[in-house]
Every structure is written in C-alpha cells, then in structure tokens.
XYZ file of C-alpha atoms in Angstrom:
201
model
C 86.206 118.054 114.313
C 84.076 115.378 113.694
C 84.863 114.566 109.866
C 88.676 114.144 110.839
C 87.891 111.965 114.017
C 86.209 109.507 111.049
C 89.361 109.673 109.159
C 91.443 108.767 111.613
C 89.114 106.400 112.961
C 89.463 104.330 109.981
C 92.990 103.701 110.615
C 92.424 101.049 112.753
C 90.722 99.352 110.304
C 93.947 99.332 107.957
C 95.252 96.030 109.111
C 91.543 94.589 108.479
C 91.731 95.748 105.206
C 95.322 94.514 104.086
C 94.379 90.908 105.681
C 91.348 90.246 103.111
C 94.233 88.223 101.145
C 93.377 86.416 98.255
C 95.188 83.377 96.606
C 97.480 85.141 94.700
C 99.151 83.306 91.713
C 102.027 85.323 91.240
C 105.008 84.715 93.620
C 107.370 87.560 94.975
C 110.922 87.673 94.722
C 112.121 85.829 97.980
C 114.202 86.842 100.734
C 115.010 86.084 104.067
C 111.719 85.394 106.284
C 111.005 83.848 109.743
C 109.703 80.417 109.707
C 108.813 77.609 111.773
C 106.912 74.457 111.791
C 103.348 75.343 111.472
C 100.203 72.975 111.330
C 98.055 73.704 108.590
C 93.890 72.584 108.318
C 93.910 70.537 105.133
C 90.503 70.681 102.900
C 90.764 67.875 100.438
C 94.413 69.077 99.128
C 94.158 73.372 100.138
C 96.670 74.174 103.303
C 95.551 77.264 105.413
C 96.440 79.677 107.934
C 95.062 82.754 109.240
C 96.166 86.136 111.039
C 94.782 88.135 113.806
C 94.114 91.010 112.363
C 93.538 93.122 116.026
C 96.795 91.513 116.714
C 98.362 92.731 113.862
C 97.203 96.174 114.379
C 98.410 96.292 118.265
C 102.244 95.187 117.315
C 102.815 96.314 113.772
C 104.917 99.244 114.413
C 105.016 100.966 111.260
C 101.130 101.447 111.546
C 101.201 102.704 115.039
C 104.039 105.138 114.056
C 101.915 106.045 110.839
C 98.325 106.444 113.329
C 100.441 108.848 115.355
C 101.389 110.297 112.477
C 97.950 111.449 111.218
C 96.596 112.330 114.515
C 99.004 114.838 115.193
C 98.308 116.083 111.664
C 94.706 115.717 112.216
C 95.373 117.699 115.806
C 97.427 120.686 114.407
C 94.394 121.172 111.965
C 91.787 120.992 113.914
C 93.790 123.806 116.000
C 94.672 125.688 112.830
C 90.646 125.483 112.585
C 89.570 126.751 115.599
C 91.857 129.745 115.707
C 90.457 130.729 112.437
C 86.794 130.239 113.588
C 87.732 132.876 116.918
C 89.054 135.012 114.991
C 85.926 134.760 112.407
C 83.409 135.104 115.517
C 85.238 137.830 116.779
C 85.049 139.802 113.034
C 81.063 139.333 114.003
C 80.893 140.344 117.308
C 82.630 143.726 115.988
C 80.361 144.031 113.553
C 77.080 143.464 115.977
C 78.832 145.968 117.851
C 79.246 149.065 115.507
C 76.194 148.108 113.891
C 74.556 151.391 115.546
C 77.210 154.005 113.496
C 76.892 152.048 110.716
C 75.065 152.912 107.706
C 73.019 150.309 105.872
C 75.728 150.284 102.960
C 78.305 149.692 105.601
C 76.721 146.737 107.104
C 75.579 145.667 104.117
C 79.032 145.443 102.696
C 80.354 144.419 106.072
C 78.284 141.573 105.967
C 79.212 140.353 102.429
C 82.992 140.475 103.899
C 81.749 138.498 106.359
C 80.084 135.482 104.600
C 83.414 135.721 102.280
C 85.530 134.956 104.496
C 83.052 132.258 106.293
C 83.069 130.642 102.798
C 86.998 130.840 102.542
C 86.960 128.871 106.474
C 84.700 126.151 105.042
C 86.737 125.544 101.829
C 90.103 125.287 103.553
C 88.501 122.966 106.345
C 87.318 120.693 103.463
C 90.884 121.219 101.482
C 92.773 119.857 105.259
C 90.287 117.039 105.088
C 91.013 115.819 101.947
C 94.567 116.534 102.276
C 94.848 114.583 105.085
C 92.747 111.376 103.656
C 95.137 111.448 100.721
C 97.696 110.955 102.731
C 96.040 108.059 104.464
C 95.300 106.287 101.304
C 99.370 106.705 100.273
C 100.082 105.749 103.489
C 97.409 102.654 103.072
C 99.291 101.622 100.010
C 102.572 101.434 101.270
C 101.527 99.248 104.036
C 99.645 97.176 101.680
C 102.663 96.609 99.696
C 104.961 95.133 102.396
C 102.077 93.171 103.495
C 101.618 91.780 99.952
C 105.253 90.676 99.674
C 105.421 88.857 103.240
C 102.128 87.216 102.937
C 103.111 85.906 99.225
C 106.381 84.909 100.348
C 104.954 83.196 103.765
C 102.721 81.534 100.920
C 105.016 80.218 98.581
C 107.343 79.266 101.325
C 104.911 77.760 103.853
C 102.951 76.470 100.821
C 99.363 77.680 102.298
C 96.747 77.817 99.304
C 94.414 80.150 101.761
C 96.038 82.677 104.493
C 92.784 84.163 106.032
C 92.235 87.586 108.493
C 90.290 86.656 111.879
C 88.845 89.229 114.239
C 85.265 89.646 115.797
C 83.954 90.812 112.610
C 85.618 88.255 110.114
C 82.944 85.549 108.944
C 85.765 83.022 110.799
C 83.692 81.954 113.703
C 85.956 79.762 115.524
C 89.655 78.771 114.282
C 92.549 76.515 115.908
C 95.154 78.475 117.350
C 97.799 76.003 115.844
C 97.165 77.703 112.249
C 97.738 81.265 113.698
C 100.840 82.958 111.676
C 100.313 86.822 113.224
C 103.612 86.321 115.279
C 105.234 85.529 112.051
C 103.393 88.266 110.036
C 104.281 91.225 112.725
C 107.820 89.764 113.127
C 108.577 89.883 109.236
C 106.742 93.659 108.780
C 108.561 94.856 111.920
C 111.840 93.587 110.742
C 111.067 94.827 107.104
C 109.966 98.563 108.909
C 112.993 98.566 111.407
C 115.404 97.684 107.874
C 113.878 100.888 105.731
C 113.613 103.006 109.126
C 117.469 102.345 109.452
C 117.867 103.045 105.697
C 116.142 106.715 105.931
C 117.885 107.779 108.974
C-alpha cells in the first residue's frame, strides 16, 4: 500500500528532522551526561559542533525500536486491507455470476450494496492511514523531546553556541571530524531510552 510505504518512509528522516537545532536560550535542568574533551571551530567568539544525523539514525535505539514499531502496524493493515478487498472482489464476482436470474431491481440494488461497501473499504483505509501518521507524529515528539534536553544540556555543558546536523543533504559540505559529537548524542539518548525502558518494564 503505497500511501503507508510513504509514511513509514519518512521515518528515517526523523533524526534529520530533530538535528535542525537551533541556539536555544533556555537551558534544561542538568543531569548526568557523557563528556569528553572535544575541539570546537571557533568563528570570532561562537564554539560549534555537529552530529551525523545517518549516524544517529543507524544507533539510536529507541528510533529503530519505534520504525519497527510502525511497520508492523503498517504490515497488519495493509493485511487487514487486502483481506477486505478479496472478500469485496469476491461479493462482485457473485454478483457477475447470478447476474442472469437476476432481475434489473435485483442488480440494481445489488449493485448499490456493492459501491456501499466499496465506499466503507476506502474510508477505513484512509481512517488506518491517518491513524497510523498520528501515531508517528506522537511518536516524533517524544523523540524530539529527549533530543531537546541532551542537545541543550551538551550545550550548556560543552558551551557550543551552534550544534549543527550533517548528512549528504545538509548544506554542511565538508566538516572536521574532531567537532563530531554523534557518539556522545547516541550514547546519552541510548542511556536515557535503556533508563525509561527499565522504568516501564
């Protein structure tokens, strides 16, 4: 199903969008968070660092547990789907069948059952569809959140002015290696996932 392959498709892009991090004035409460000593590119006084976001995507484990997550939801739909489109194509063939003994009240009538329940299928395919890209976007937010409270901690901490997302599509061309923090990043959200995933079970 081609409208929930897009949907999930633009899962991947979650860690893209949680990386376009602005400088963010207001500071988070602080807790305990891996450091180390990090160059940082000075321009004039600012301090930055950036994060690989296709790094970020590949280790953080909360949003590969989450993408496996909606694709079996997005799987058991589709199925859901298909068994109701047999059984609506089979309802037809019937039909086509005892068209002959039919009258042309019966098929007339037949036929308005028909594009009934054809109309039901479509809403409920588009009701799964949006139920399931709701979920994404609450999903979205909650991963947004714990990446909002590392990145302004790492921040205030590290004291970066700037903490920029790189990937093939970022307008970063070229960066030094020695200001990449994504080990720190996926090391503080895995250790903040593995705490709350302890916490739940």
């Amino acid at each position: 199903m081609k409208n929930l392959s897009t949907i999930l498709s633009s899962l991947a892009l979650i860690g893209v969008i949680y990386l376009l991090v602005q400088n963010n004035n207001s500071s988070s409460a602080s807790g305990e968070s891996q450091t180390k000593e990090m160059p940082t590119k000075s321009a004039g006084e600012l301090r930055l660092a950036y994060v690989n976001t296709d790094s970020l995507v590949a280790n953080y484990n909360y949003h590969q547990d989450l993408k496996v997550k909606l694709e079996g939801r997005a799987k058991n739909i589709e199925a859901d789907l298909q068994s109701k489109s047999r059984a609506f194509q089979e309802n037809v063939s019937i039909l086509e069948q005892q068209a002959a003994n039919l009258s042309p009240q019966q098929i007339q009538q037949a036929q308005a059952e028909l594009q009934q329940k054809q109309q039901e299928l479509m809403m409920y395919r588009d009701e799964q569809s949006q139920a399931l890209a709701m979920e994404e976007q609450e999903l979205t937010l909650l991963l947004k959140a714990d990446m909002d409270l590392l990145l302004d901690s790492l921040k205030v901490e590290m004291g970066y002015d700037f903490i920029f997302s790189f990937d093939p599509t970022s307008s970063v061309l070229a960066a030094n290696p020695e200001w990449d923090i994504t080990d720190i990043v996926v090391e503080g959200l895995n250790k903040t996932y593995a705490t709350k995933k302890g916490e739940k079970e």
